[in-house]
Amino acid sequence: MWAIAAADFGAELELVELPAPTPEPGQLLVRLLAASVNPFDRKVVDGMLRDSAPHRFPLVPGTDGAGVVEGSGERIFGTFFRRPVGGGTYAEYVTVPSTNALAPLPEDVDPAVAAALPTAGMTALQLVESLGTAESVLIVGASGGVGSFAVQIARAAGKRVVPIGRGDSPVEADALIDLVSTDRSSFEANARYAPLAFNTNYVSADPAQNFGLKGSRELLERLVSMVRSGDLEVPIARRVPLREATGVFAGHGPGKTVIIM
């Protein structure tokens, strides 16, 4: 199979030909149709998990995807992360534990759209639901993958949304979703403007403010239902063929990058 992989931590991505993976008991073999690019993927290649998880090389990154289960023909989408790290979704085939956050992919949903949903969409949905009855919310980093979902979901929930970019001056609100700050001082500077605050980069001294995704089939089904009803638009900025995808980490524009197999 063809895949995009890194030969070592920090190495450039390359197009490589690898043996198709063989599923172990409890795993599914999936022929991928599309995979989305997340900031986490680049962090993995740079060695973010080198001290906490085993890796294999060439390291194929990629957490989110949509594809067809070999043997059953079922279309699915969801999160494909597993250990050892390095058997990701930037490839034509991937194996995944059947217990991962996976859901059926309806025939009327574009696989590229579904592939762009899981990590960013579930994070946004859980963040917005964490706000409870807050009527207004500041969203720092509203143009990114998680941010663009969070803006739509919060507005659909009837909340007043104030989207702001990196370095913009916040205004008073009931709640804050900070998707940008990577140090405590920056987050706390933004959190002064809202009594309820969350960040996705684990930079707060208060563990309750450090948000971590807990993915599930139920969340995925809710997201794809919102897409099908027209209540959620998936912001795909780039669709890149797999064999031309060695540069997918370049650039940080708005919207999602999706690799098409």
mmCIF file with all atom_site columns, C-alpha atoms in Angstrom, residues 32-38 63-67 75-80 101-122 149 219-221 223-225 227-228 232-236 239 256-260:
data_model
loop_
_atom_site.group_PDB
_atom_site.id
_atom_site.type_symbol
_atom_site.label_atom_id
_atom_site.label_alt_id
_atom_site.label_comp_id
_atom_site.label_asym_id
_atom_site.label_entity_id
_atom_site.label_seq_id
_atom_site.pdbx_PDB_ins_code
_atom_site.Cartn_x
_atom_site.Cartn_y
_atom_site.Cartn_z
_atom_site.occupancy
_atom_site.B_iso_or_equiv
_atom_site.pdbx_formal_charge
_atom_site.auth_seq_id
_atom_site.auth_comp_id
_atom_site.auth_asym_id
_atom_site.auth_atom_id
_atom_site.pdbx_PDB_model_num
ATOM 1  C CA . LEU A 1 32  ? -9.425  4.266  3.855  1.00 0.00 ? 32  LEU A CA 1
ATOM 2  C CA . LEU A 1 33  ? -11.259 6.695  1.621  1.00 0.00 ? 33  LEU A CA 1
ATOM 3  C CA . ALA A 1 34  ? -10.117 9.889  3.334  1.00 0.00 ? 34  ALA A CA 1
ATOM 4  C CA . ALA A 1 35  ? -8.095  11.070 6.341  1.00 0.00 ? 35  ALA A CA 1
ATOM 5  C CA . SER A 1 36  ? -8.040  14.473 7.971  1.00 0.00 ? 36  SER A CA 1
ATOM 6  C CA . VAL A 1 37  ? -4.980  16.336 9.216  1.00 0.00 ? 37  VAL A CA 1
ATOM 7  C CA . ASN A 1 38  ? -4.876  17.467 12.852 1.00 0.00 ? 38  ASN A CA 1
ATOM 8  C CA . THR A 1 63  ? -5.796  9.892  13.791 1.00 0.00 ? 63  THR A CA 1
ATOM 9  C CA . ASP A 1 64  ? -9.043  10.592 11.934 1.00 0.00 ? 64  ASP A CA 1
ATOM 10 C CA . GLY A 1 65  ? -10.424 8.873  8.870  1.00 0.00 ? 65  GLY A CA 1
ATOM 11 C CA . ALA A 1 66  ? -13.307 7.355  6.945  1.00 0.00 ? 66  ALA A CA 1
ATOM 12 C CA . GLY A 1 67  ? -13.285 4.116  5.018  1.00 0.00 ? 67  GLY A CA 1
ATOM 13 C CA . ARG A 1 75  ? -18.586 2.295  5.718  1.00 0.00 ? 75  ARG A CA 1
ATOM 14 C CA . ILE A 1 76  ? -17.292 3.794  8.968  1.00 0.00 ? 76  ILE A CA 1
ATOM 15 C CA . PHE A 1 77  ? -15.581 6.923  10.252 1.00 0.00 ? 77  PHE A CA 1
ATOM 16 C CA . GLY A 1 78  ? -13.968 7.925  13.514 1.00 0.00 ? 78  GLY A CA 1
ATOM 17 C CA . THR A 1 79  ? -10.694 7.939  15.426 1.00 0.00 ? 79  THR A CA 1
ATOM 18 C CA . PHE A 1 80  ? -8.029  5.376  14.540 1.00 0.00 ? 80  PHE A CA 1
ATOM 19 C CA . ALA A 1 101 ? -14.675 5.725  18.709 1.00 0.00 ? 101 ALA A CA 1
ATOM 20 C CA . LEU A 1 102 ? -16.135 4.596  15.366 1.00 0.00 ? 102 LEU A CA 1
ATOM 21 C CA . ALA A 1 103 ? -19.560 5.066  13.792 1.00 0.00 ? 103 ALA A CA 1
ATOM 22 C CA . PRO A 1 104 ? -21.395 4.107  10.595 1.00 0.00 ? 104 PRO A CA 1
ATOM 23 C CA . LEU A 1 105 ? -20.836 6.443  7.638  1.00 0.00 ? 105 LEU A CA 1
ATOM 24 C CA . PRO A 1 106 ? -24.163 7.127  5.884  1.00 0.00 ? 106 PRO A CA 1
ATOM 25 C CA . GLU A 1 107 ? -24.147 6.715  2.116  1.00 0.00 ? 107 GLU A CA 1
ATOM 26 C CA . ASP A 1 108 ? -25.211 10.338 1.591  1.00 0.00 ? 108 ASP A CA 1
ATOM 27 C CA . VAL A 1 109 ? -22.234 11.771 3.515  1.00 0.00 ? 109 VAL A CA 1
ATOM 28 C CA . ASP A 1 110 ? -18.979 12.558 1.695  1.00 0.00 ? 110 ASP A CA 1
ATOM 29 C CA . PRO A 1 111 ? -16.125 10.492 3.219  1.00 0.00 ? 111 PRO A CA 1
ATOM 30 C CA . ALA A 1 112 ? -13.920 13.615 3.223  1.00 0.00 ? 112 ALA A CA 1
ATOM 31 C CA . VAL A 1 113 ? -16.507 15.442 5.320  1.00 0.00 ? 113 VAL A CA 1
ATOM 32 C CA . ALA A 1 114 ? -16.781 12.505 7.712  1.00 0.00 ? 114 ALA A CA 1
ATOM 33 C CA . ALA A 1 115 ? -12.997 12.210 8.021  1.00 0.00 ? 115 ALA A CA 1
ATOM 34 C CA . ALA A 1 116 ? -12.785 15.863 9.059  1.00 0.00 ? 116 ALA A CA 1
ATOM 35 C CA . LEU A 1 117 ? -15.319 15.446 11.863 1.00 0.00 ? 117 LEU A CA 1
ATOM 36 C CA . PRO A 1 118 ? -13.988 13.161 14.625 1.00 0.00 ? 118 PRO A CA 1
ATOM 37 C CA . THR A 1 119 ? -11.296 14.860 16.718 1.00 0.00 ? 119 THR A CA 1
ATOM 38 C CA . ALA A 1 120 ? -12.175 18.479 15.993 1.00 0.00 ? 120 ALA A CA 1
ATOM 39 C CA . GLY A 1 121 ? -15.926 17.926 15.981 1.00 0.00 ? 121 GLY A CA 1
ATOM 40 C CA . MET A 1 122 ? -16.113 15.829 19.150 1.00 0.00 ? 122 MET A CA 1
ATOM 41 C CA . PHE A 1 149 ? -17.063 23.704 14.781 1.00 0.00 ? 149 PHE A CA 1
ATOM 42 C CA . LEU A 1 219 ? -20.826 11.815 19.757 1.00 0.00 ? 219 LEU A CA 1
ATOM 43 C CA . LEU A 1 220 ? -19.885 10.849 16.202 1.00 0.00 ? 220 LEU A CA 1
ATOM 44 C CA . GLU A 1 221 ? -23.469 9.908  15.398 1.00 0.00 ? 221 GLU A CA 1
ATOM 45 C CA . LEU A 1 223 ? -22.163 15.134 14.639 1.00 0.00 ? 223 LEU A CA 1
ATOM 46 C CA . VAL A 1 224 ? -22.962 13.323 11.397 1.00 0.00 ? 224 VAL A CA 1
ATOM 47 C CA . SER A 1 225 ? -26.672 13.848 12.103 1.00 0.00 ? 225 SER A CA 1
ATOM 48 C CA . VAL A 1 227 ? -24.166 17.507 9.059  1.00 0.00 ? 227 VAL A CA 1
ATOM 49 C CA . ARG A 1 228 ? -26.997 15.661 7.341  1.00 0.00 ? 228 ARG A CA 1
ATOM 50 C CA . LEU A 1 232 ? -23.190 21.837 10.864 1.00 0.00 ? 232 LEU A CA 1
ATOM 51 C CA . GLU A 1 233 ? -20.952 22.769 7.941  1.00 0.00 ? 233 GLU A CA 1
ATOM 52 C CA . VAL A 1 234 ? -17.568 21.069 7.789  1.00 0.00 ? 234 VAL A CA 1
ATOM 53 C CA . PRO A 1 235 ? -14.917 23.632 6.784  1.00 0.00 ? 235 PRO A CA 1
ATOM 54 C CA . ILE A 1 236 ? -12.658 21.757 4.371  1.00 0.00 ? 236 ILE A CA 1
ATOM 55 C CA . ARG A 1 239 ? -8.371  18.140 -0.422 1.00 0.00 ? 239 ARG A CA 1
ATOM 56 C CA . LYS A 1 256 ? -9.444  21.405 7.623  1.00 0.00 ? 256 LYS A CA 1
ATOM 57 C CA . THR A 1 257 ? -7.003  19.637 5.305  1.00 0.00 ? 257 THR A CA 1
ATOM 58 C CA . VAL A 1 258 ? -8.207  16.236 4.099  1.00 0.00 ? 258 VAL A CA 1
ATOM 59 C CA . ILE A 1 259 ? -6.127  13.566 2.372  1.00 0.00 ? 259 ILE A CA 1
ATOM 60 C CA . ILE A 1 260 ? -8.021  11.698 -0.355 1.00 0.00 ? 260 ILE A CA 1
#
